Tab-separated table of C-alpha atoms in Angstrom:
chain	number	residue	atom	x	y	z
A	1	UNK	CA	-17.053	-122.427	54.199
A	2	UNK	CA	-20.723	-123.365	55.065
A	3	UNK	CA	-23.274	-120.446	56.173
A	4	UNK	CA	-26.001	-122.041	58.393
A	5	UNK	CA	-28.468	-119.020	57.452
A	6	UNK	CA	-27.968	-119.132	53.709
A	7	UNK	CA	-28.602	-123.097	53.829
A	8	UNK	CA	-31.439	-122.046	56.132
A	9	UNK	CA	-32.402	-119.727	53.657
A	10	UNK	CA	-32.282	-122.018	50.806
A	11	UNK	CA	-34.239	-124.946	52.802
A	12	UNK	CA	-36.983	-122.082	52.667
A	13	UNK	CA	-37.049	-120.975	49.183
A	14	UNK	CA	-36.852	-124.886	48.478
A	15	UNK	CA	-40.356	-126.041	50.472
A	16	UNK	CA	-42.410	-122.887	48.934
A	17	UNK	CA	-41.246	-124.192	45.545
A	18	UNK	CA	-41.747	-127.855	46.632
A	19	UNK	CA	-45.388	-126.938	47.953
A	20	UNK	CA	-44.731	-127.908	51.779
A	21	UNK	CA	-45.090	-124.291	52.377
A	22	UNK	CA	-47.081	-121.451	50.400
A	23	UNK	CA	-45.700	-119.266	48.326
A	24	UNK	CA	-46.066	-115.361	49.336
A	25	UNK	CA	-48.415	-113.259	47.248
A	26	UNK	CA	-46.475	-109.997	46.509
A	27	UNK	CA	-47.950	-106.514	45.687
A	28	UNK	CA	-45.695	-104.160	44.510
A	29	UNK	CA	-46.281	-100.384	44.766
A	30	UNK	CA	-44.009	-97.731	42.723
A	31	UNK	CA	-43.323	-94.173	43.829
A	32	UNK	CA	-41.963	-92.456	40.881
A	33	UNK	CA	-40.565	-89.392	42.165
A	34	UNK	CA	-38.168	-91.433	44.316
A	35	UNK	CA	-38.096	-94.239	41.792
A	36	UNK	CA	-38.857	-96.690	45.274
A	37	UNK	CA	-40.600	-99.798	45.113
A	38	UNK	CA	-43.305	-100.767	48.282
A	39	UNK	CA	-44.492	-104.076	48.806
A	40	UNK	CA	-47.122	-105.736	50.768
A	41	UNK	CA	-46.286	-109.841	50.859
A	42	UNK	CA	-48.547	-112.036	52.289
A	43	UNK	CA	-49.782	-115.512	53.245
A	44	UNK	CA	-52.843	-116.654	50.773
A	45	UNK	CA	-53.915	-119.285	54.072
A	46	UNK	CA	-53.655	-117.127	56.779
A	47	UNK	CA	-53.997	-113.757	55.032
A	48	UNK	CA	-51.417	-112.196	57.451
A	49	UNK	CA	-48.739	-109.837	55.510
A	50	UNK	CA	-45.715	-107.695	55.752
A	51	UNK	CA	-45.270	-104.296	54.325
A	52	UNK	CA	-41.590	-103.822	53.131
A	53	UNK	CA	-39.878	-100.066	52.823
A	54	UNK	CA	-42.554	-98.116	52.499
A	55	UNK	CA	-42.637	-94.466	51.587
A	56	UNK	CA	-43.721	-91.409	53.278
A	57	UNK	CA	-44.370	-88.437	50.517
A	58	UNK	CA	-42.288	-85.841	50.631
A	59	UNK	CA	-41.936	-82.360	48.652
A	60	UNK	CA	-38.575	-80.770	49.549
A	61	UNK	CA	-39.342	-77.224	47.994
A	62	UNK	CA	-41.987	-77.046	50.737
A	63	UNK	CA	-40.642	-79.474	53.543
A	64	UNK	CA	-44.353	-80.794	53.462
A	65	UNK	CA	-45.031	-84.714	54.255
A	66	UNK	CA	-48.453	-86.349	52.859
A	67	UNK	CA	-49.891	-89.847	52.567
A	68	UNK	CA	-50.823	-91.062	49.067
A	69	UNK	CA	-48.513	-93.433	48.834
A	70	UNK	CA	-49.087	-95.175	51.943
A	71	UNK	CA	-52.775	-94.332	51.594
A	72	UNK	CA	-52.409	-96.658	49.000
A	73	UNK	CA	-51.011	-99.849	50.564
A	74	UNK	CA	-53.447	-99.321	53.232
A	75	UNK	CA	-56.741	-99.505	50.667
A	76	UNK	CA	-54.907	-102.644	49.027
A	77	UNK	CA	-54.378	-104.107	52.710
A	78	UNK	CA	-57.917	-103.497	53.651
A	79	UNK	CA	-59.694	-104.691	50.187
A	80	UNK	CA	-57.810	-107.411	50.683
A	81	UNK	CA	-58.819	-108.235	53.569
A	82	UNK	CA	-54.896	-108.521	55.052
A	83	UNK	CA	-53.761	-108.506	58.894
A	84	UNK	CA	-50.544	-106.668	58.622
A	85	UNK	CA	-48.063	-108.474	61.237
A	86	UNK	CA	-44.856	-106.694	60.300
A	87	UNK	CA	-43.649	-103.546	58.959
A	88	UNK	CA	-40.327	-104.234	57.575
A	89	UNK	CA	-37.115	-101.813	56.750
A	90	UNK	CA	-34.213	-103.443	54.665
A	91	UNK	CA	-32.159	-100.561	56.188
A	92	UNK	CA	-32.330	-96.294	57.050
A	93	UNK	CA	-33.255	-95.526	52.970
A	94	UNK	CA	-30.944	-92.325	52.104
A	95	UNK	CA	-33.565	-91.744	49.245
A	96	UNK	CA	-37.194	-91.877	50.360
A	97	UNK	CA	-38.923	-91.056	53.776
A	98	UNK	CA	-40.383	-93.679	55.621
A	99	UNK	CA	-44.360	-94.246	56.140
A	100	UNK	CA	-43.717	-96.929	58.486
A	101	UNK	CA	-45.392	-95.298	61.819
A	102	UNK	CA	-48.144	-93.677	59.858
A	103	UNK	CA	-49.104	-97.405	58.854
A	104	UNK	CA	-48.154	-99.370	62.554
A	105	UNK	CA	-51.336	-96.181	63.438
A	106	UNK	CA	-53.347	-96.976	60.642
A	107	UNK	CA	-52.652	-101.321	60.267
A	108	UNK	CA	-50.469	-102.302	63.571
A	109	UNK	CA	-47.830	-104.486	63.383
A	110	UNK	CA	-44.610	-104.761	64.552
A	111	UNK	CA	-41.580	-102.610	63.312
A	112	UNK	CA	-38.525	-104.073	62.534
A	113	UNK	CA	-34.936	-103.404	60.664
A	114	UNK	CA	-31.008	-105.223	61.409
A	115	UNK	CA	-29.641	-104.554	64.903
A	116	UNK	CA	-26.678	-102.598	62.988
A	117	UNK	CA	-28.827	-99.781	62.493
A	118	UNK	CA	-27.133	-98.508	66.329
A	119	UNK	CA	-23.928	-97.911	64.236
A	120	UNK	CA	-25.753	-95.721	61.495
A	121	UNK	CA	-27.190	-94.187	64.253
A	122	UNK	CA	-24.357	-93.192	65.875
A	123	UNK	CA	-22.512	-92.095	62.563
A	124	UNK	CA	-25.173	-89.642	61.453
A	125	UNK	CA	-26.515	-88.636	65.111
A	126	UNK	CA	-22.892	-87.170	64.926
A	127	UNK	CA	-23.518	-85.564	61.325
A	128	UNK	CA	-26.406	-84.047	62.393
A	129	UNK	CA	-25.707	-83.325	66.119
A	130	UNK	CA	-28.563	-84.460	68.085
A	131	UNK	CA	-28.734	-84.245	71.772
A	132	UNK	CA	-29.092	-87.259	73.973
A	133	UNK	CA	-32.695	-87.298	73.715
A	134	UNK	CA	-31.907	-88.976	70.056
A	135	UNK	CA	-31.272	-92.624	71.538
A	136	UNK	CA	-29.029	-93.924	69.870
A	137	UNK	CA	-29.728	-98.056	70.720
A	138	UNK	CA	-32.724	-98.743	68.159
A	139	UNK	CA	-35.187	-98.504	70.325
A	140	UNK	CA	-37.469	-96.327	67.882
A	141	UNK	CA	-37.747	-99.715	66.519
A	142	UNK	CA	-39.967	-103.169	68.167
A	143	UNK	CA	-37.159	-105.322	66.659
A	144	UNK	CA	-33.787	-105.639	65.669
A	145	UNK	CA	-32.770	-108.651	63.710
A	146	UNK	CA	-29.684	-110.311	63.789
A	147	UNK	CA	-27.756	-112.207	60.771
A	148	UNK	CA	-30.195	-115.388	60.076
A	149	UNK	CA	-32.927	-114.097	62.536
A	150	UNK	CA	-36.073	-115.913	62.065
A	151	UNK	CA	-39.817	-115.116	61.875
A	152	UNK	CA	-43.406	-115.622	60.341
A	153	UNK	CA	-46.040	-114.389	58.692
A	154	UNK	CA	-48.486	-116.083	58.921
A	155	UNK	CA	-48.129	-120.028	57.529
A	156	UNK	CA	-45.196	-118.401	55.755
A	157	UNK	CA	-41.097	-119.014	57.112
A	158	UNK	CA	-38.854	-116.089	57.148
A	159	UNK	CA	-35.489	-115.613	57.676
A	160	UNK	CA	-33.711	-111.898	57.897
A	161	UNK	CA	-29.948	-112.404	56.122
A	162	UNK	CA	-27.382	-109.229	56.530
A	163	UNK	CA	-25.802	-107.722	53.728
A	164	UNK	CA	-23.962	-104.954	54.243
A	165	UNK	CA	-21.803	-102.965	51.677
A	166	UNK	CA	-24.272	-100.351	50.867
A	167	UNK	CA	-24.752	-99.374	54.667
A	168	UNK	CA	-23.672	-101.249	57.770
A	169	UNK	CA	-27.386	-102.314	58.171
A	170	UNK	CA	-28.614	-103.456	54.965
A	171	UNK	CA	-30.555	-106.673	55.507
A	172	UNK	CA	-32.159	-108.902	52.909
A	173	UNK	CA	-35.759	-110.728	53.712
A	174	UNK	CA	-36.141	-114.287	52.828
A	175	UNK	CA	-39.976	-114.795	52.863
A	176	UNK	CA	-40.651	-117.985	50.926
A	177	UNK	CA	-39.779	-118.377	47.813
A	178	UNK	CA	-39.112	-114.558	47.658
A	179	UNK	CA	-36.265	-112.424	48.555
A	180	UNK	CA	-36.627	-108.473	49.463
A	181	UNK	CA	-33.311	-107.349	48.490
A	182	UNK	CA	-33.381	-103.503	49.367
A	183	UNK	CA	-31.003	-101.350	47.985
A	184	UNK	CA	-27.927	-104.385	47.541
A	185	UNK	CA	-28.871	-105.344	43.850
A	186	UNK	CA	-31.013	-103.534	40.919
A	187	UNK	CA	-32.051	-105.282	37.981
A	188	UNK	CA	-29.330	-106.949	35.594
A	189	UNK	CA	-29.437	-104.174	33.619
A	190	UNK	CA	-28.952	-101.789	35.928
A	191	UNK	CA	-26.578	-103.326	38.301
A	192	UNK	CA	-25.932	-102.735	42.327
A	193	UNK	CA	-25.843	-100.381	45.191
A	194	UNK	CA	-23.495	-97.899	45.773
A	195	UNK	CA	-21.245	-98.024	48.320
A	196	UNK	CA	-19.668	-94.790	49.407
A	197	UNK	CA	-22.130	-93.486	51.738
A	198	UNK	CA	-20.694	-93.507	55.618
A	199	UNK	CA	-20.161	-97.173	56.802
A	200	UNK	CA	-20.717	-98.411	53.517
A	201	UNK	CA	-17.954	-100.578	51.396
A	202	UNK	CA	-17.684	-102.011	48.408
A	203	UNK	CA	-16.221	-105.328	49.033
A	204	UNK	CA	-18.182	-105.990	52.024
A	205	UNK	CA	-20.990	-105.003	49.043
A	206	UNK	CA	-19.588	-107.769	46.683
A	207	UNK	CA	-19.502	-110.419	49.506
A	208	UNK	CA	-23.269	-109.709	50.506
A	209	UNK	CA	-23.762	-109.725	46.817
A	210	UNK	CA	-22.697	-113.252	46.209
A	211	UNK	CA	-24.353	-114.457	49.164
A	212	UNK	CA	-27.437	-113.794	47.778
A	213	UNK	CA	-26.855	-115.385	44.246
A	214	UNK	CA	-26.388	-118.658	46.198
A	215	UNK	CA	-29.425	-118.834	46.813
A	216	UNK	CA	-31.422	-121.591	44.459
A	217	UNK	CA	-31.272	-119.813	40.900
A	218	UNK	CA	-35.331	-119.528	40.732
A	219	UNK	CA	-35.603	-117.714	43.713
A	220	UNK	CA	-37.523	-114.556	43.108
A	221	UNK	CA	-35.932	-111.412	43.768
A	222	UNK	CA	-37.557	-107.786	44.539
A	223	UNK	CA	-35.220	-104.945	44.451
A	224	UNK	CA	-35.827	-101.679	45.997
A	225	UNK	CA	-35.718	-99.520	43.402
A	226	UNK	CA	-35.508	-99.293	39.203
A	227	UNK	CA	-34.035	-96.223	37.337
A	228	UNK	CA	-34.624	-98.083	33.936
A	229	UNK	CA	-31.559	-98.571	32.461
A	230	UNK	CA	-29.913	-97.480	29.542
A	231	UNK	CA	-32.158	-98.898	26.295
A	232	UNK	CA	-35.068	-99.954	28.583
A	233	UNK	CA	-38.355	-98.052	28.187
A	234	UNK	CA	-40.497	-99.503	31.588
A	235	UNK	CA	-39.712	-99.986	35.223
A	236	UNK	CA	-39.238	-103.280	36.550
A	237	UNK	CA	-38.098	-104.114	40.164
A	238	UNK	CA	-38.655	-108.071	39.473
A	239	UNK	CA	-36.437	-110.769	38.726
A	240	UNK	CA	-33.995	-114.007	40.031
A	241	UNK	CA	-31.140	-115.191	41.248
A	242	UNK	CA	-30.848	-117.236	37.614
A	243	UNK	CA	-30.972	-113.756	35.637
A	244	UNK	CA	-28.614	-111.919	38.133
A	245	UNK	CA	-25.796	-114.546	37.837
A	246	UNK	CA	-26.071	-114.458	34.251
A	247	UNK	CA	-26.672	-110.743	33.766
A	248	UNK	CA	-26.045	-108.708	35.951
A	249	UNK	CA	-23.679	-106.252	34.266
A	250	UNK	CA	-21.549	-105.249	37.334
A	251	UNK	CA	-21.279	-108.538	38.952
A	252	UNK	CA	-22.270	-111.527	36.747
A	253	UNK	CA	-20.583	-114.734	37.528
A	254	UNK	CA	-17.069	-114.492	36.452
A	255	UNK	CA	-16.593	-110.675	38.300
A	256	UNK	CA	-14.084	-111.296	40.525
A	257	UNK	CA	-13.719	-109.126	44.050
A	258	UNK	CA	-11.299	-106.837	43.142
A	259	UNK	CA	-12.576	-106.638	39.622
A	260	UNK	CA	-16.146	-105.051	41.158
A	261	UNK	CA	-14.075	-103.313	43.705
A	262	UNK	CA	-12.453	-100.962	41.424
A	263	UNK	CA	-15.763	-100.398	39.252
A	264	UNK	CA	-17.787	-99.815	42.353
A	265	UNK	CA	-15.356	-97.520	43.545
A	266	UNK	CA	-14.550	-95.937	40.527
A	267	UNK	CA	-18.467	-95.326	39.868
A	268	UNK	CA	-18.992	-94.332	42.774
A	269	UNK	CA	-16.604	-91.221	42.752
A	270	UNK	CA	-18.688	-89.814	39.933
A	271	UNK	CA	-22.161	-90.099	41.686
A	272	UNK	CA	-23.808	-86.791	42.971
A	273	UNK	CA	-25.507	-87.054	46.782
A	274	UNK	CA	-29.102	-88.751	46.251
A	275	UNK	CA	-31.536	-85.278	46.551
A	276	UNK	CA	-33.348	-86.558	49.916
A	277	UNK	CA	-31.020	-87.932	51.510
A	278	UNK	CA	-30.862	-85.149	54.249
A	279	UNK	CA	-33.977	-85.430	54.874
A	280	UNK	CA	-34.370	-89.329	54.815
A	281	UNK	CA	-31.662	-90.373	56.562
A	282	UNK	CA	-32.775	-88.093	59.961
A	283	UNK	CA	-36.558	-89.358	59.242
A	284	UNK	CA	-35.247	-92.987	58.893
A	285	UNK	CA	-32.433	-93.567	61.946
A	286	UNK	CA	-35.581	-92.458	63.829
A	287	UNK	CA	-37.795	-95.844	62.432
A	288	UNK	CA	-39.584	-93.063	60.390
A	289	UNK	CA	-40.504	-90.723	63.465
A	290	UNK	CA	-39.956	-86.798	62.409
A	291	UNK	CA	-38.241	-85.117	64.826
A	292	UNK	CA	-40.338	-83.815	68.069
A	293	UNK	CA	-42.026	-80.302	67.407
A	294	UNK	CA	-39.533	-77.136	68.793
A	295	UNK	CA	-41.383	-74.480	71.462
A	296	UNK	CA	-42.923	-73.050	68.946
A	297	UNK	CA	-44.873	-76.217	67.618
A	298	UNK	CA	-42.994	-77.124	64.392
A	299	UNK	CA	-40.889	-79.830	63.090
A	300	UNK	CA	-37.440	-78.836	61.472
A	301	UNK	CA	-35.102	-81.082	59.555
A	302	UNK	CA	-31.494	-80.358	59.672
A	303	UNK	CA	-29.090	-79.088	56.532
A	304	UNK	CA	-25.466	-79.726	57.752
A	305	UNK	CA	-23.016	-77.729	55.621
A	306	UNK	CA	-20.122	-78.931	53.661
A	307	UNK	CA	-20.031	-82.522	55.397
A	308	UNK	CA	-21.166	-84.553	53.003
Protein backbone atom coordinates (compact mmCIF):
# COMPACT_ATOMS: atom_id res chain seq x y z
CA UNK A 1 0.00 0.00 0.00
CA UNK A 2 1.37 3.50 -0.96
CA UNK A 3 1.99 6.23 1.94
CA UNK A 4 1.70 9.74 0.36
CA UNK A 5 3.95 11.21 3.33
CA UNK A 6 6.73 8.66 3.16
CA UNK A 7 6.91 9.25 -0.81
CA UNK A 8 6.67 12.89 0.25
CA UNK A 9 9.30 12.26 2.51
CA UNK A 10 11.52 10.53 0.17
CA UNK A 11 10.94 13.28 -2.74
CA UNK A 12 12.69 15.45 0.09
CA UNK A 13 15.60 13.51 1.13
CA UNK A 14 15.98 12.94 -2.79
CA UNK A 15 16.33 16.96 -3.95
CA UNK A 16 18.84 17.76 -0.85
CA UNK A 17 20.92 14.86 -2.20
CA UNK A 18 20.24 15.90 -5.85
CA UNK A 19 21.26 19.64 -4.95
CA UNK A 20 17.73 21.30 -5.84
CA UNK A 21 17.52 21.93 -2.22
CA UNK A 22 20.34 22.42 0.56
CA UNK A 23 21.30 20.10 2.73
CA UNK A 24 20.76 20.98 6.64
CA UNK A 25 23.87 21.70 8.68
CA UNK A 26 23.43 19.69 11.95
CA UNK A 27 25.02 20.42 15.40
CA UNK A 28 24.74 17.90 17.76
CA UNK A 29 24.95 18.52 21.53
CA UNK A 30 25.38 15.48 24.17
CA UNK A 31 24.16 15.55 27.76
CA UNK A 32 25.83 12.75 29.44
CA UNK A 33 24.04 12.33 32.54
CA UNK A 34 20.86 11.61 30.57
CA UNK A 35 22.83 10.10 27.72
CA UNK A 36 20.36 12.72 25.32
CA UNK A 37 21.42 14.06 22.19
CA UNK A 38 20.36 18.10 21.25
CA UNK A 39 20.54 19.37 17.93
CA UNK A 40 20.40 22.65 16.28
CA UNK A 41 19.76 22.03 12.19
CA UNK A 42 19.84 24.70 9.99
CA UNK A 43 19.69 26.26 6.52
CA UNK A 44 23.44 27.35 5.30
CA UNK A 45 21.30 30.13 2.71
CA UNK A 46 18.98 31.46 4.92
CA UNK A 47 20.68 30.74 8.26
CA UNK A 48 17.25 30.01 9.89
CA UNK A 49 17.36 26.70 12.25
CA UNK A 50 15.47 24.36 14.43
CA UNK A 51 16.46 23.17 17.80
CA UNK A 52 15.34 19.47 18.30
CA UNK A 53 14.69 17.89 22.07
CA UNK A 54 16.53 19.90 23.98
CA UNK A 55 17.40 19.44 27.61
CA UNK A 56 16.70 21.29 30.69
CA UNK A 57 19.40 20.24 33.60
CA UNK A 58 18.17 18.60 36.22
CA UNK A 59 19.66 17.17 39.67
CA UNK A 60 17.03 14.93 41.32
CA UNK A 61 18.82 14.66 44.82
CA UNK A 62 18.10 18.40 45.02
CA UNK A 63 14.97 18.91 42.66
CA UNK A 64 17.14 21.91 41.30
CA UNK A 65 16.80 22.92 37.38
CA UNK A 66 19.87 24.93 35.68
CA UNK A 67 20.85 25.94 32.16
CA UNK A 68 24.23 24.70 30.88
CA UNK A 69 23.05 22.67 28.53
CA UNK A 70 20.79 24.93 26.84
CA UNK A 71 23.21 27.75 27.63
CA UNK A 72 25.07 25.97 25.26
CA UNK A 73 22.92 25.72 22.12
CA UNK A 74 22.15 29.24 22.66
CA UNK A 75 26.13 30.47 22.40
CA UNK A 76 26.36 28.03 19.25
CA UNK A 77 23.00 29.71 17.86
CA UNK A 78 24.27 33.15 18.45
CA UNK A 79 28.11 32.62 17.17
CA UNK A 80 26.56 31.37 14.48
CA UNK A 81 24.76 33.85 13.70
CA UNK A 82 21.29 31.48 13.48
CA UNK A 83 17.49 32.76 13.58
CA UNK A 84 15.91 29.96 15.45
CA UNK A 85 12.31 29.43 13.72
CA UNK A 86 11.27 26.26 15.52
CA UNK A 87 11.75 24.50 18.66
CA UNK A 88 10.96 20.99 17.98
CA UNK A 89 9.85 17.88 20.42
CA UNK A 90 9.86 14.31 18.79
CA UNK A 91 7.50 13.50 21.72
CA UNK A 92 6.98 14.13 26.00
CA UNK A 93 10.87 12.55 26.69
CA UNK A 94 10.32 10.15 29.90
CA UNK A 95 14.18 10.66 30.40
CA UNK A 96 15.34 14.27 30.24
CA UNK A 97 13.55 17.65 31.10
CA UNK A 98 12.82 19.90 28.50
CA UNK A 99 14.66 23.46 27.90
CA UNK A 100 12.32 24.28 25.26
CA UNK A 101 10.58 27.56 26.93
CA UNK A 102 13.80 28.69 28.49
CA UNK A 103 15.09 28.91 24.73
CA UNK A 104 11.47 30.25 22.84
CA UNK A 105 12.64 33.36 26.01
CA UNK A 106 16.07 33.41 25.14
CA UNK A 107 15.88 32.63 20.80
CA UNK A 108 11.91 32.73 19.91
CA UNK A 109 10.50 30.47 17.75
CA UNK A 110 7.69 28.50 17.53
CA UNK A 111 7.02 25.30 19.69
CA UNK A 112 5.87 22.35 18.25
CA UNK A 113 5.36 18.34 18.93
CA UNK A 114 2.46 15.55 17.17
CA UNK A 115 -1.17 16.43 17.92
CA UNK A 116 -1.26 12.91 19.87
CA UNK A 117 0.44 14.38 22.65
CA UNK A 118 -3.65 15.19 24.02
CA UNK A 119 -3.76 11.36 24.61
CA UNK A 120 -0.42 11.29 26.73
CA UNK A 121 -1.82 14.04 28.30
CA UNK A 122 -4.75 12.65 29.35
CA UNK A 123 -3.08 9.24 30.41
CA UNK A 124 -0.59 10.78 32.81
CA UNK A 125 -2.79 13.98 33.87
CA UNK A 126 -4.69 10.90 35.37
CA UNK A 127 -1.34 9.35 36.91
CA UNK A 128 -0.53 12.33 38.41
CA UNK A 129 -3.97 13.89 39.21
CA UNK A 130 -3.97 17.36 38.08
CA UNK A 131 -6.88 19.61 38.36
CA UNK A 132 -8.55 21.17 35.38
CA UNK A 133 -6.27 23.97 35.29
CA UNK A 134 -3.76 21.23 33.56
CA UNK A 135 -5.42 21.56 29.94
CA UNK A 136 -5.36 18.77 28.64
CA UNK A 137 -5.75 19.83 24.52
CA UNK A 138 -1.95 20.82 23.75
CA UNK A 139 -2.31 24.08 24.00
CA UNK A 140 1.05 24.55 26.11
CA UNK A 141 2.25 24.00 22.69
CA UNK A 142 2.10 26.76 19.24
CA UNK A 143 1.68 23.60 17.09
CA UNK A 144 0.55 20.27 16.80
CA UNK A 145 1.51 18.32 13.76
CA UNK A 146 -0.36 15.84 12.14
CA UNK A 147 0.97 12.53 10.21
CA UNK A 148 2.87 14.13 6.99
CA UNK A 149 2.45 17.78 8.30
CA UNK A 150 4.60 20.09 6.44
CA UNK A 151 6.92 23.04 7.19
CA UNK A 152 10.22 25.11 6.61
CA UNK A 153 13.11 26.32 7.78
CA UNK A 154 14.28 28.46 6.07
CA UNK A 155 15.13 27.37 2.10
CA UNK A 156 14.94 23.95 3.73
CA UNK A 157 11.47 21.37 3.19
CA UNK A 158 10.22 19.55 6.14
CA UNK A 159 7.86 17.09 6.66
CA UNK A 160 6.74 15.76 10.40
CA UNK A 161 6.03 11.66 9.91
CA UNK A 162 4.29 9.79 13.12
CA UNK A 163 5.71 6.88 14.59
CA UNK A 164 4.30 5.67 17.39
CA UNK A 165 5.20 2.43 19.36
CA UNK A 166 7.34 3.98 21.93
CA UNK A 167 4.52 6.55 22.97
CA UNK A 168 1.32 7.45 21.16
CA UNK A 169 3.10 10.72 20.06
CA UNK A 170 6.40 9.89 18.85
CA UNK A 171 7.00 11.80 15.62
CA UNK A 172 10.00 11.62 13.33
CA UNK A 173 11.37 15.04 11.47
CA UNK A 174 12.24 14.85 7.89
CA UNK A 175 14.40 18.01 7.34
CA UNK A 176 16.30 17.45 4.11
CA UNK A 177 18.34 14.96 3.67
CA UNK A 178 18.17 14.32 7.50
CA UNK A 179 15.85 12.50 9.68
CA UNK A 180 15.40 13.31 13.64
CA UNK A 181 14.32 10.03 14.78
CA UNK A 182 13.72 10.59 18.64
CA UNK A 183 13.54 7.85 20.80
CA UNK A 184 12.07 5.08 17.79
CA UNK A 185 15.62 3.73 16.76
CA UNK A 186 19.28 3.81 18.49
CA UNK A 187 22.25 2.97 16.68
CA UNK A 188 22.61 -0.62 15.00
CA UNK A 189 24.35 -1.67 17.74
CA UNK A 190 22.23 -0.74 20.17
CA UNK A 191 18.89 -1.33 18.70
CA UNK A 192 15.23 0.45 19.37
CA UNK A 193 12.89 2.02 21.78
CA UNK A 194 11.12 0.43 24.30
CA UNK A 195 7.74 0.04 24.24
CA UNK A 196 6.01 -0.63 27.51
CA UNK A 197 5.54 2.72 28.83
CA UNK A 198 1.54 3.77 28.90
CA UNK A 199 0.19 4.02 25.26
CA UNK A 200 3.17 2.59 23.96
CA UNK A 201 3.28 -0.89 21.78
CA UNK A 202 5.54 -2.82 20.30
CA UNK A 203 4.12 -3.66 17.01
CA UNK A 204 2.78 -0.34 16.38
CA UNK A 205 6.85 0.25 17.28
CA UNK A 206 7.92 -2.25 14.49
CA UNK A 207 5.50 -0.70 11.89
CA UNK A 208 6.86 2.96 12.58
CA UNK A 209 10.16 1.25 12.49
CA UNK A 210 9.98 0.04 8.96
CA UNK A 211 8.48 3.09 7.79
CA UNK A 212 11.40 4.82 8.40
CA UNK A 213 13.92 2.32 6.75
CA UNK A 214 11.98 3.06 3.52
CA UNK A 215 13.22 5.90 3.32
CA UNK A 216 16.23 6.19 0.49
CA UNK A 217 19.10 4.02 2.21
CA UNK A 218 21.57 7.25 2.45
CA UNK A 219 19.32 9.18 4.31
CA UNK A 220 20.99 10.41 7.43
CA UNK A 221 19.60 9.48 10.61
CA UNK A 222 19.98 11.25 14.23
CA UNK A 223 18.77 9.28 17.09
CA UNK A 224 17.92 10.66 20.38
CA UNK A 225 20.03 9.08 22.49
CA UNK A 226 23.36 6.50 22.65
CA UNK A 227 24.11 4.22 25.70
CA UNK A 228 27.19 2.76 23.77
CA UNK A 229 26.63 -0.60 23.29
CA UNK A 230 28.10 -3.62 24.35
CA UNK A 231 32.02 -3.64 22.85
CA UNK A 232 31.79 0.05 21.80
CA UNK A 233 34.04 2.52 23.66
CA UNK A 234 32.45 6.23 22.24
CA UNK A 235 29.01 7.67 21.83
CA UNK A 236 27.58 8.04 18.57
CA UNK A 237 23.95 9.18 17.81
CA UNK A 238 24.75 9.24 13.84
CA UNK A 239 24.03 7.00 11.15
CA UNK A 240 21.50 5.75 7.97
CA UNK A 241 18.84 4.11 6.84
CA UNK A 242 21.60 1.79 4.73
CA UNK A 243 23.37 0.76 8.17
CA UNK A 244 20.01 0.25 10.08
CA UNK A 245 18.58 -2.22 7.48
CA UNK A 246 21.68 -4.05 7.50
CA UNK A 247 22.50 -3.84 11.20
CA UNK A 248 20.39 -3.11 13.28
CA UNK A 249 20.47 -6.01 15.74
CA UNK A 250 16.76 -6.00 16.82
CA UNK A 251 15.21 -5.29 13.56
CA UNK A 252 17.52 -5.74 10.52
CA UNK A 253 15.84 -6.67 7.35
CA UNK A 254 14.72 -10.17 7.61
CA UNK A 255 13.01 -9.50 11.47
CA UNK A 256 9.74 -10.28 10.92
CA UNK A 257 6.69 -8.56 13.15
CA UNK A 258 6.09 -11.07 15.45
CA UNK A 259 9.71 -12.04 15.57
CA UNK A 260 10.53 -8.24 17.15
CA UNK A 261 7.30 -8.47 18.95
CA UNK A 262 8.29 -11.11 21.28
CA UNK A 263 11.98 -9.65 21.77
CA UNK A 264 10.61 -6.21 22.38
CA UNK A 265 8.29 -7.52 24.73
CA UNK A 266 10.33 -9.91 26.27
CA UNK A 267 13.13 -7.08 26.82
CA UNK A 268 11.07 -4.99 27.86
CA UNK A 269 9.79 -6.96 31.00
CA UNK A 270 13.32 -6.87 32.33
CA UNK A 271 13.87 -3.02 32.04
CA UNK A 272 13.83 -0.93 35.35
CA UNK A 273 11.68 2.64 35.13
CA UNK A 274 14.14 5.28 33.39
CA UNK A 275 15.36 7.45 36.84
CA UNK A 276 13.61 10.86 35.60
CA UNK A 277 10.94 9.87 34.28
CA UNK A 278 8.67 11.31 37.11
CA UNK A 279 9.94 14.22 36.81
CA UNK A 280 10.13 14.51 32.90
CA UNK A 281 7.12 13.29 31.92
CA UNK A 282 5.02 16.15 34.25
CA UNK A 283 7.75 18.84 32.93
CA UNK A 284 7.21 17.57 29.31
CA UNK A 285 3.09 17.02 28.82
CA UNK A 286 3.37 20.67 29.92
CA UNK A 287 5.71 21.69 26.49
CA UNK A 288 8.47 21.98 29.21
CA UNK A 289 6.53 24.50 31.59
CA UNK A 290 7.16 23.44 35.50
CA UNK A 291 4.24 23.42 37.25
CA UNK A 292 2.81 26.99 38.58
CA UNK A 293 4.39 28.00 42.07
CA UNK A 294 1.90 26.74 45.29
CA UNK A 295 0.83 29.79 47.97
CA UNK A 296 3.80 29.61 49.33
CA UNK A 297 5.94 30.44 46.12
CA UNK A 298 7.49 27.06 45.18
CA UNK A 299 7.29 24.59 42.47
CA UNK A 300 6.66 20.83 43.48
CA UNK A 301 6.84 17.82 41.22
CA UNK A 302 4.69 14.93 41.99
CA UNK A 303 5.91 11.16 43.23
CA UNK A 304 2.82 8.89 42.66
CA UNK A 305 3.21 5.66 44.64
CA UNK A 306 3.13 2.17 43.44
CA UNK A 307 1.58 3.09 39.88
CA UNK A 308 4.15 2.65 37.80
Amino acid sequence: MSDPHLEQAAAIIGDAHGGSGQRPVVKSFFDEPTNTVSYVVYDPATREAAVVDSVLDYDPAAGRTSFASADAIIAYVQAEKLSVTWLLETHAHADHLSAAPYLKDKLGGTLAIGREIIHVQNVFGKIFNEGTEFARDGSEFDRLFEDGDRFQIGGLEAIALHVPGHTPADLAYVIGDAVFTGDTLFMPDYGTARADFPGGDSRQLYRSIRRLMALPERTRLFHCHDYKAAGRDTFAWETTVGAQRAGNVHVHEGVGEDEFVAMRDARDATLSMPKLILPSIQVNMRGGHLPEPESNGTRYLKIPLDVL
